[in-house]
Structure formats: structure tokens, C-alpha cells
Coordinates of C-alpha atoms and ligand atoms in Angstrom, one line a residue:
X164 CA -0.1 -0.2 -0.2
X165 CA 1.4 3.7 -0.7
X166 CA -0.2 6.6 0.3
X167 CA 0.2 9.9 -1.5
X168 CA -0.5 13.3 0.0
X169 CA -1.5 15.6 -2.9
X170 CA -1.4 19.8 -3.2
X171 CA -3.5 21.7 -5.6
X172 CA -3.2 25.3 -5.9
X173 CA -2.8 26.0 -9.3
X174 CA -5.7 28.6 -9.6
X175 CA -8.7 29.6 -7.5
X176 CA -9.4 26.2 -5.6
X177 CA -7.0 25.5 -2.5
X178 CA -7.0 21.4 -1.9
X179 CA -5.2 19.0 0.0
X180 CA -5.8 15.1 -0.3
X181 CA -4.6 11.5 0.6
X182 CA -5.0 8.9 -1.9
X183 CA -4.2 5.2 -1.4
X184 CA -2.3 3.2 -4.5
X185 CA -3.4 6.1 -6.7
X186 CA -7.2 4.9 -6.9
X187 CA -8.8 5.3 -3.4
X188 CA -9.5 8.9 -1.9
X189 CA -9.1 8.5 1.8
X190 CA -9.5 12.5 2.1
X191 CA -9.9 15.4 -0.7
X192 CA -10.2 19.0 1.0
X193 CA -11.3 21.7 -1.1
X194 CA -11.7 25.2 -0.4
X195 CA -13.0 27.2 -3.1
X196 CA -12.0 30.9 -3.7
X197 CA -15.2 32.2 -5.5
X198 CA -16.0 34.0 -2.7
X199 CA -13.0 36.1 -2.5
X200 CA -13.1 36.7 -6.2
X201 CA -16.9 37.3 -7.0
X202 CA -17.0 41.0 -7.0
X203 CA -13.9 41.2 -9.3
X204 CA -15.9 39.3 -11.8
X205 CA -12.5 37.0 -12.2
X206 CA -9.5 35.4 -10.4
X207 CA -7.0 38.1 -8.8
X208 CA -4.1 36.5 -8.7
X209 CA -2.3 38.2 -5.7
X210 CA -5.3 37.8 -3.5
X211 CA -5.3 34.3 -4.6
X212 CA -2.1 33.2 -3.8
X213 CA -1.9 34.8 -0.2
X214 CA -5.5 32.9 0.3
X215 CA -3.9 29.6 -0.7
X216 CA -0.6 30.5 1.8
X217 CA -3.5 31.1 4.4
X218 CA -5.4 28.5 4.1
X219 CA -3.2 25.6 3.4
X220 CA -1.9 24.8 6.9
X221 CA -5.8 24.4 7.9
X222 CA -6.4 22.5 5.1
X223 CA -3.4 20.0 5.7
X224 CA -4.4 19.2 8.9
X225 CA -8.2 18.7 7.9
X226 CA -6.9 16.1 4.8
X227 CA -4.5 14.2 7.4
X228 CA -7.3 13.8 10.4
X229 CA -9.9 12.7 7.6
X230 CA -7.7 10.2 6.3
X231 CA -6.6 9.2 9.6
X232 CA -3.0 9.3 8.7
X233 CA 0.2 10.3 10.2
X234 CA 3.4 12.1 8.4
X235 CA 5.2 9.0 9.2
X236 CA 2.5 6.8 7.1
X237 CA 3.1 8.9 3.6
X238 CA 4.9 7.3 1.0
X239 CA 5.4 10.4 -1.0
X240 CA 4.2 14.1 -1.7
X241 CA 2.9 15.4 -5.2
X242 CA 2.1 19.2 -5.6
X243 CA 0.9 20.8 -9.1
X244 CA 3.9 22.4 -10.7
X245 CA 1.8 23.6 -13.7
X246 CA 0.4 25.2 -15.6
X247 CA -1.3 27.7 -13.7
X248 CA -0.7 31.0 -12.1
X249 CA 2.9 31.5 -11.3
X250 CA 2.3 32.8 -7.5
X251 CA -0.4 30.7 -6.8
X252 CA 1.9 27.6 -8.0
X253 CA 4.5 28.8 -5.9
X254 CA 2.9 28.6 -2.7
X255 CA 1.8 25.1 -3.0
X256 CA 5.3 24.1 -4.3
X257 CA 7.0 25.8 -1.6
X258 CA 4.6 24.4 1.0
X259 CA 5.3 20.9 -0.6
X260 CA 9.0 21.3 -0.3
X261 CA 8.9 22.6 3.2
X262 CA 6.7 19.4 4.3
X263 CA 8.9 17.0 2.4
X264 CA 12.0 18.3 3.6
X265 CA 10.3 18.3 7.4
X266 CA 9.3 14.6 7.4
X267 CA 12.0 13.2 4.5
X268 CA 9.5 12.2 2.2
X269 CA 10.0 12.3 -1.7
X270 CA 8.3 15.1 -3.8
X271 CA 7.1 15.4 -7.3
X272 CA 6.1 17.9 -9.3
X273 CA 2.8 17.2 -11.3
X274 CA 1.4 18.2 -14.5
X275 CA -2.2 20.0 -13.6
X276 CA -3.3 19.0 -17.1
X277 CA -2.3 14.9 -16.3
X278 CA -4.3 15.4 -12.9
X279 CA -7.7 16.1 -14.7
X280 CA -6.9 12.5 -16.8
X281 CA -6.1 10.8 -13.5
X282 CA -9.2 12.2 -11.9
X283 CA -11.3 9.7 -13.6
X284 CA -9.2 6.9 -12.6
X285 CA -10.6 7.6 -8.9
X286 CA -14.1 7.4 -9.9
X287 CA -13.4 4.1 -12.1
X288 CA -10.6 2.3 -10.2
X289 CA -10.1 -0.6 -13.1
X290 CA -9.8 2.2 -16.0
X291 CA -6.1 1.7 -17.6
X292 CA -4.4 3.6 -20.3
X293 CA -4.3 3.2 -23.5
X294 CA -7.1 5.9 -23.6
X295 CA -8.5 8.6 -25.4
X296 CA -8.9 12.0 -23.7
X297 CA -10.7 15.1 -23.8
X298 CA -9.7 17.6 -21.2
X299 CA -11.9 20.8 -21.0
X300 CA -11.4 23.4 -18.2
X301 CA -10.9 27.2 -17.7
X302 CA -7.8 27.2 -20.1
X303 CA -8.0 23.8 -22.1
X304 CA -9.8 22.3 -24.4
X305 CA -7.4 19.4 -25.5
X306 CA -8.0 16.1 -27.1
X307 CA -5.3 13.6 -26.2
X308 CA -3.7 9.9 -26.8
X309 CA -2.7 8.3 -23.1
X310 CA -0.9 5.2 -24.4
X311 CA 0.6 4.3 -20.9
X312 CA 0.8 5.9 -17.5
X313 CA 2.4 9.5 -17.3
X314 CA 3.0 9.3 -21.4
X315 CA 0.6 12.0 -23.0
X316 CA 0.3 12.9 -26.9
X317 CA -1.7 16.1 -27.9
X318 CA -3.6 15.5 -31.0
X319 CA -6.2 18.3 -31.0
X320 CA -6.5 21.8 -29.2
X321 CA -8.2 25.2 -29.3
X322 CA -6.9 28.1 -31.7
X323 CA -8.7 30.8 -29.4
X324 CA -10.3 30.4 -26.1
X325 CA -10.9 27.0 -24.0
X326 CA -14.4 25.9 -23.5
X327 CA -14.3 26.9 -19.8
X328 CA -13.2 30.5 -20.9
X329 CA -16.2 30.8 -23.5
X330 CA -18.4 29.6 -20.9
X331 CA -17.2 32.1 -18.4
X332 CA -17.4 35.0 -21.2
X333 CA -20.9 33.9 -22.6
X334 CA -21.8 34.1 -18.6
X335 CA -20.6 37.3 -18.1
X336 CA -22.4 38.9 -21.3
X337 CA -25.5 37.3 -20.2
X338 CA -25.3 39.2 -17.0
X339 CA -24.7 35.9 -15.0
X340 CA -22.2 36.3 -11.6
X341 CA -18.7 34.7 -11.4
X342 CA -17.9 32.0 -11.6
X343 CA -20.1 31.4 -15.2
X344 CA -19.6 28.0 -16.3
X345 CA -21.8 26.6 -13.5
X346 CA -24.4 29.6 -13.7
X347 CA -25.0 29.3 -17.3
X348 CA -25.2 25.7 -16.8
X349 CA -28.4 26.5 -14.6
X350 CA -29.9 29.0 -16.6
X351 CA -29.6 26.8 -19.8
X352 CA -31.8 24.3 -17.9
X353 CA -34.6 26.3 -18.4
X354 CA -34.0 27.3 -22.0
X355 CA -34.6 25.8 -25.6
X356 CA -32.0 26.0 -28.2
X357 CA -34.0 25.6 -31.0
X358 CA -35.4 29.1 -30.2
X359 CA -32.1 31.0 -30.7
X360 CA -29.8 30.3 -33.5
X361 CA -26.0 30.5 -32.9
X362 CA -23.4 29.2 -35.2
X363 CA -21.7 25.7 -34.5
X364 CA -18.1 26.5 -34.9
X365 CA -16.5 23.9 -37.5
X366 CA -12.7 23.7 -38.1
X367 CA -10.7 21.4 -40.0
X368 CA -9.1 18.5 -38.5
X369 CA -9.3 18.0 -34.7
X370 CA -9.0 21.9 -33.8
X371 CA -11.1 24.1 -31.5
X372 CA -12.4 27.6 -32.1
X373 CA -14.9 29.5 -30.1
X374 CA -14.3 32.8 -30.7
X375 CA -16.8 33.3 -33.2
X376 CA -19.3 31.8 -31.6
X377 CA -18.5 34.5 -28.9
X378 CA -18.9 37.4 -31.2
X379 CA -22.1 35.6 -32.4
X380 CA -23.8 36.0 -29.1
X381 CA -22.5 39.3 -28.3
X382 CA -24.1 40.8 -31.7
X383 CA -27.4 38.9 -30.9
X384 CA -27.5 40.3 -27.8
X385 CA -26.8 43.7 -28.7
X386 CA -29.6 43.0 -31.5
X387 CA -32.1 42.2 -28.7
X388 CA -31.3 45.3 -26.6
X389 CA -34.0 46.2 -24.3
X390 CA -36.4 43.6 -25.8
X391 CA -34.4 41.0 -24.3
X392 CA -36.8 38.9 -22.1
X393 CA -35.8 36.2 -19.5
X394 CA -36.6 33.6 -21.6
X395 CA -34.5 34.7 -24.5
X396 CA -31.6 34.6 -21.8
X397 CA -32.2 31.1 -21.0
X398 CA -32.5 30.3 -24.6
X399 CA -29.6 31.6 -25.5
X400 CA -27.4 30.4 -22.9
X401 CA -29.0 26.9 -24.1
X402 CA -28.1 27.9 -27.4
X403 CA -24.5 28.7 -26.5
X404 CA -24.1 25.5 -24.3
X405 CA -25.5 23.6 -27.5
X406 CA -22.8 24.9 -29.8
X407 CA -20.0 24.1 -27.2
X408 CA -21.0 20.8 -26.6
X409 CA -21.6 19.9 -29.7
X410 CA -18.7 21.2 -31.4
X411 CA -16.2 19.5 -28.7
X412 CA -18.1 16.3 -29.2
X413 CA -17.7 16.5 -33.3
X414 CA -13.9 16.0 -32.8
X415 CA -14.2 13.7 -29.8
X416 CA -15.9 11.3 -32.2
X417 CA -13.6 11.8 -35.2
X418 CA -10.9 11.1 -32.9
X419 CA -12.8 7.8 -32.0
X420 CA -13.3 6.9 -36.0
X421 CA -9.5 7.4 -36.1
X422 CA -7.9 6.0 -33.0
X423 CA -10.7 3.2 -32.2
X424 CA -9.7 3.2 -28.5
X425 CA -11.3 1.0 -26.1
X426 CA -11.4 3.7 -23.3
X427 CA -12.6 7.3 -23.3
X428 CA -12.3 9.8 -20.5
X429 CA -13.7 13.3 -20.6
X430 CA -12.3 15.5 -17.9
X431 CA -11.7 19.1 -16.5
X432 CA -14.0 21.4 -14.9
X433 CA -16.2 21.8 -17.8
X434 CA -17.1 17.8 -17.7
X435 CA -19.1 19.1 -15.1
X436 CA -21.6 20.5 -17.5
X437 CA -25.0 18.8 -17.4
X438 CA -25.4 18.8 -21.2
X439 CA -22.0 17.5 -21.7
X440 CA -22.3 14.4 -19.3
X441 CA -25.3 13.5 -21.2
X442 CA -24.2 14.3 -24.8
X443 CA -20.9 12.4 -24.2
X444 CA -22.2 9.2 -23.5
X445 CA -24.4 9.2 -26.3
X446 CA -22.0 10.3 -28.7
X447 CA -19.5 7.5 -27.7
X448 CA -22.4 4.9 -27.4
X449 CA -21.0 1.3 -27.3
X450 CA -17.8 2.4 -29.4
X451 CA -15.7 2.3 -26.0
X452 CA -16.2 2.9 -22.8
X453 CA -16.7 6.3 -21.6
X454 CA -15.6 7.8 -18.2
X455 CA -16.4 10.9 -16.5
X456 CA -15.0 11.9 -13.3
X457 CA -17.6 12.3 -10.3
X458 CA -18.6 15.7 -10.1
X459 CA -16.6 16.7 -7.4
X460 CA -13.4 15.5 -9.4
X461 CA -14.0 17.3 -12.4
X462 CA -13.2 20.7 -11.2
X463 CA -9.9 21.3 -9.6
X464 CA -8.9 19.0 -6.5
X465 CA -5.7 17.5 -5.0
X466 CA -6.9 14.2 -5.1
X467 CA -6.0 13.8 -8.6
X468 CA -2.7 15.4 -8.3
X469 CA -2.0 12.9 -5.7
X470 CA -3.2 10.3 -8.0
X471 CA -0.9 11.6 -11.3
X472 CA 2.1 11.5 -8.9
X473 CA 1.7 8.1 -7.8
X474 CA 1.5 7.0 -11.3
X475 CA 3.5 9.2 -13.6
X476 CA 6.7 8.7 -12.0
X477 CA 9.0 11.4 -10.4
X478 CA 9.4 14.9 -11.8
X479 CA 11.0 18.0 -10.2
X480 CA 8.8 20.1 -8.3
X481 CA 9.9 23.5 -10.5
X482 CA 7.4 25.4 -11.1
X483 CA 6.1 26.2 -14.9
X484 CA 3.0 28.5 -15.3
X485 CA 2.8 27.5 -18.9
X486 CA 3.6 23.7 -18.8
X487 CA 2.0 22.1 -21.5
X488 CA 1.3 18.1 -22.0
Ligands
LIG632 O1 -10.5 22.3 -14.4 P1 -11.2 23.4 -13.6 O2 -11.6 23.4 -12.3 O3 -9.9 24.7 -13.7 C1 -9.0 24.8 -14.1 O4 -8.1 23.9 -14.5 O5 -9.2 25.9 -15.1 O6 -12.0 24.3 -14.6 C2 -12.9 25.3 -14.2 C3 -13.9 25.6 -15.7 C4 -14.3 27.3 -15.7 O7 -14.5 28.0 -16.6 C5 -15.7 26.9 -15.1 O8 -16.8 27.9 -15.5 C6 -16.0 25.6 -16.0 O9 -14.8 25.0 -15.7 N1 -17.4 24.9 -15.5 C7 -18.3 24.7 -16.1 C8 -19.2 23.8 -15.2 N2 -18.4 23.7 -14.1 C9 -17.4 24.4 -14.2 N3 -18.6 25.1 -17.5 C10 -20.1 24.6 -17.7 N4 -20.7 24.0 -16.9 C11 -20.2 23.5 -15.9 N5 -21.3 22.8 -14.8
LIG633 ZN1 -8.1 22.5 -13.9

């Protein structure tokens, strides 16, 4: 049995987790900073970093207590080294290095994007690579092949906005608060996408683009102006959501045809979206087995970082804000 302590501070969630053998979550304590950033309409990096630093000690105690684990029981520590906000990453890595030295345990630096894929393995303990993955988050919309543990190859990505970023910006245009994605999801449930026409982005190959769709929504709102009703807003949210989701899945479908994998993972914050969860299951059908992490494991958390740290081998905990696959 191997116990990994995970630390995640790349953006606006502070999280500490203990995971057994990379699969079983013994504890996963998450503190979201949404209340801190709400009035600013987005994440303020300096506030985020300071809040991570203030909350980590308490979250660490909670995670260890809930897992009934003492420092001596741990086999290793795993901390997000990127991608993310530099000040936030520095806090997590600094605390990880300090604890590793004090407790005399090895520390590994984890790629946050890998973490999102590994979240699926916490939700389905028998899931093994090779697999085809779609990671949709606030900063990424990436299609990847994972031939084995700790090995990833990007086969598709976005040319401009990430899916989560597009949802957040659309939510702001629709007058929804921060964070936008979940609010847009809720509003879309009351709308009918057939009542508002928005284009479905379509690029060749496995590339995504959401900027045209965003502009289309902006113009539509401008045209409606004062006459915009509550129902229009809900219908526009539904139409926007449908365009993003169908665009994401069109490329997943193409990648599935090309690679014929047995396992498919759809993960990242946007994988919490209601329509994406339903439609992904329909699109994949019986061609492959689809795994989407449990809702609380889709958005940022330290359990997925611990799982990735367990499986992907040891890497230096060097902060790299623009780390890619
Ligand atoms: O993976 P994540 O927690 O953080 C990053 O690594 O970026 O993803 C956050 C993104 C945000 O853009 C948020 O609006 C979006 O995921 N998101 C959603 C939903 N829940 C979170 N987007 C659409 N529908 C949701 N239910
Ligand atoms: Zn993330």
C-alpha cells in the first residue's frame, strides 16, 4: 500500500488530499475562493496566492485527520507544478518542499492537466490506459492520446478560447455572476436552444475555436437590446451551451473513428456540465467505454494530483506556469 499526499493551488481552489495506491481517496479537502473573487468578476492572482498560503496549514491538518494518517505513514508528496498562476503555484510548491524536507519524504511535481485525466481513475478504479482523453477546463480544450501511465500526446486543441473560458465569457455577457460556467449551466436548463440560432464552430481536423461563437452571442444580445426577456436569456444560454458541447463532441467523435480506443475519458471543470455529460455518453455510445470523473473530481482538486503523482513517475517540483502536456 502506498499513500500519496496531494497539494493543488494552481488557480482558485486550495486543496489537500490523501490517496491510497493512486486510486482510493482517503480524503480530499477543497476550499474554493469564489467568494473572494466574486466582486472582481474573475480570479485576482495576488489575492489567490495569499489566500492559498493562509489556508493550506488548516486544510493540511483536515486532510490528514480525515484520512486518519500521520506524516510517517506517507510514502510521497505530490504538488501541482503547472500550468497555472505563477504566484499560486509557488505557494503550493513551497509548502510541498517544506513538508517533504521536514518529514523526509520524496516530492514529485505534477502536471495539472495530467491530473484531470487521472481524476477519472479515481472514479473508476479498474480504468487503465491506453485511452483517448478530452480535457476541457478554464484554460484548455485538449484532445490527447494516453498510451500508458505518464505518457500523453496532444492530437487536438483550441486555436483561441478554451471551452470553460468561452462559458465564463458568455455568462458575463448574459449578466450571470462569477463563476460563469455553473451559472450558465443552470440557466440553460430553463431554455430551449431551438429558439435561438447560434453558429456551431467548425474547423478542419481536430482543432477547436470558440471566438466566433462568442462574437455571435455578443451581436445577438446587441440586436435584442432592451427587448431581451428572461426567456431569451435562458434560450441563448441553452443555444450557446449546445454549440460548445456539439463542437467538442464532433472532434471527439472524429478522434474516436481514427483511433478506435477502448477507453475514453472526458474530464476537467467543464466535464461537470449537464449537457456535456449526457451528450458525451450518447456520442461515444458502445464504440468505447466512457468515463467521466464524479462531479466533485471534475473541477480542481488535490486527489487527482495525488493520483497522477502516484502513477506518472518522479518529476522535479519546478514551477512552470505555462507547462503543456
Ligand atoms: O478544471 P477547472 O476547475 O480549472 C482549470 O483548470 O481551469 O475548470 C474550471 C472551468 C471554468 O471555466 C468553469 O466555468 C467551468 O470549468 N465549469 C463549467 C461547469 N462547471 C465548471 N462549465 C460549464 N458547465 C459547468 N457545470
Ligand atoms: Zn483544472
